[in-house]
CSV table of C-alpha atoms in Angstrom, one decimal:
chain,number,residue,atom,x,y,z
A,1,MET,CA,65.5,-4.8,-56.1
A,2,GLU,CA,66.3,-5.3,-60.2
A,3,ARG,CA,69.6,-6.8,-59.1
A,4,LEU,CA,67.5,-9.5,-57.0
A,5,LEU,CA,64.7,-11.0,-59.7
A,6,ARG,CA,67.5,-10.4,-62.1
A,7,TYR,CA,69.5,-12.9,-59.8
A,8,SER,CA,67.1,-15.5,-59.2
A,9,VAL,CA,66.4,-15.0,-63.6
A,10,GLU,CA,70.0,-15.3,-64.4
A,11,HIS,CA,71.5,-17.8,-61.6
A,12,ASP,CA,67.8,-20.0,-61.1
A,13,ARG,CA,67.9,-19.0,-57.1
A,14,VAL,CA,65.6,-18.9,-54.9
A,15,ILE,CA,64.2,-14.9,-53.2
A,16,ARG,CA,62.0,-14.1,-50.3
A,17,MET,CA,59.7,-11.1,-51.5
A,18,MET,CA,57.5,-8.9,-49.2
A,19,LEU,CA,54.6,-8.6,-50.9
A,20,LEU,CA,51.2,-6.4,-50.4
A,21,GLN,CA,48.0,-7.6,-52.6
A,22,GLU,CA,44.6,-7.4,-51.1
A,23,GLY,CA,45.5,-5.9,-48.3
A,24,LYS,CA,47.4,-8.6,-47.1
A,25,LEU,CA,51.2,-8.7,-46.4
A,26,SER,CA,53.1,-12.1,-47.0
A,27,GLN,CA,56.2,-13.5,-47.7
A,28,VAL,CA,57.2,-15.7,-50.0
A,29,ASN,CA,59.6,-17.7,-51.3
A,30,ALA,CA,59.9,-17.5,-54.5
A,31,ARG,CA,61.6,-18.3,-58.3
A,32,VAL,CA,61.6,-15.7,-60.6
A,33,LEU,CA,60.8,-17.4,-63.4
A,34,GLY,CA,60.4,-13.9,-66.0
A,35,TYR,CA,59.6,-10.1,-65.1
A,36,ASP,CA,59.4,-5.9,-66.5
A,37,ALA,CA,58.6,-3.0,-65.8
A,38,GLU,CA,55.0,-3.7,-64.6
A,39,LYS,CA,54.3,-7.3,-63.6
A,40,VAL,CA,57.2,-10.3,-62.2
A,41,GLU,CA,56.1,-14.1,-62.6
A,42,TYR,CA,57.6,-16.1,-59.8
A,43,ILE,CA,57.1,-19.7,-57.9
A,44,THR,CA,56.8,-20.1,-54.8
A,45,THR,CA,58.3,-23.2,-53.0
A,46,ARG,CA,55.1,-23.7,-51.9
A,47,SER,CA,53.1,-24.4,-55.1
A,48,PRO,CA,54.6,-25.3,-58.6
A,49,ARG,CA,51.7,-22.9,-60.8
A,50,THR,CA,53.5,-20.1,-61.3
A,51,GLN,CA,52.1,-16.4,-60.5
A,52,THR,CA,51.9,-12.9,-61.2
A,53,ALA,CA,53.0,-10.2,-58.9
A,54,ALA,CA,52.3,-6.4,-60.1
A,55,ARG,CA,56.2,-4.3,-59.1
A,56,ALA,CA,53.7,-2.1,-57.1
A,57,ASP,CA,52.9,-4.5,-54.7
A,58,ILE,CA,56.6,-5.2,-54.5
A,59,LEU,CA,57.8,-4.2,-50.9
A,60,SER,CA,61.4,-5.7,-50.9
A,61,VAL,CA,63.1,-8.6,-52.2
A,62,ASP,CA,66.3,-10.2,-50.5
A,63,PHE,CA,68.0,-12.8,-50.6
A,64,ARG,CA,67.0,-16.1,-49.1
A,65,LYS,CA,68.2,-18.0,-45.6
A,66,GLY,CA,71.3,-18.6,-46.0
A,67,ASP,CA,72.1,-18.0,-49.5
A,68,ASP,CA,74.0,-15.2,-49.4
A,69,GLY,CA,74.7,-14.2,-53.6
A,70,GLN,CA,77.8,-15.6,-54.2
A,71,VAL,CA,77.1,-18.3,-57.8
């Protein structure tokens, strides 16, 4: 997870995140703005506002469809 969060921040790339927030499972395509041990700040491709998720709420991260991680 750490590697893909860093990849998104350093290369300004969108990644796919699976989240479990308030009992709801969701998948978002997001550009990570910053993160630490407690939280992740991101912008989704659908909304320009900054959102925050607890690291514990992020179930998995993956490359966005069509992105193979080559920079």
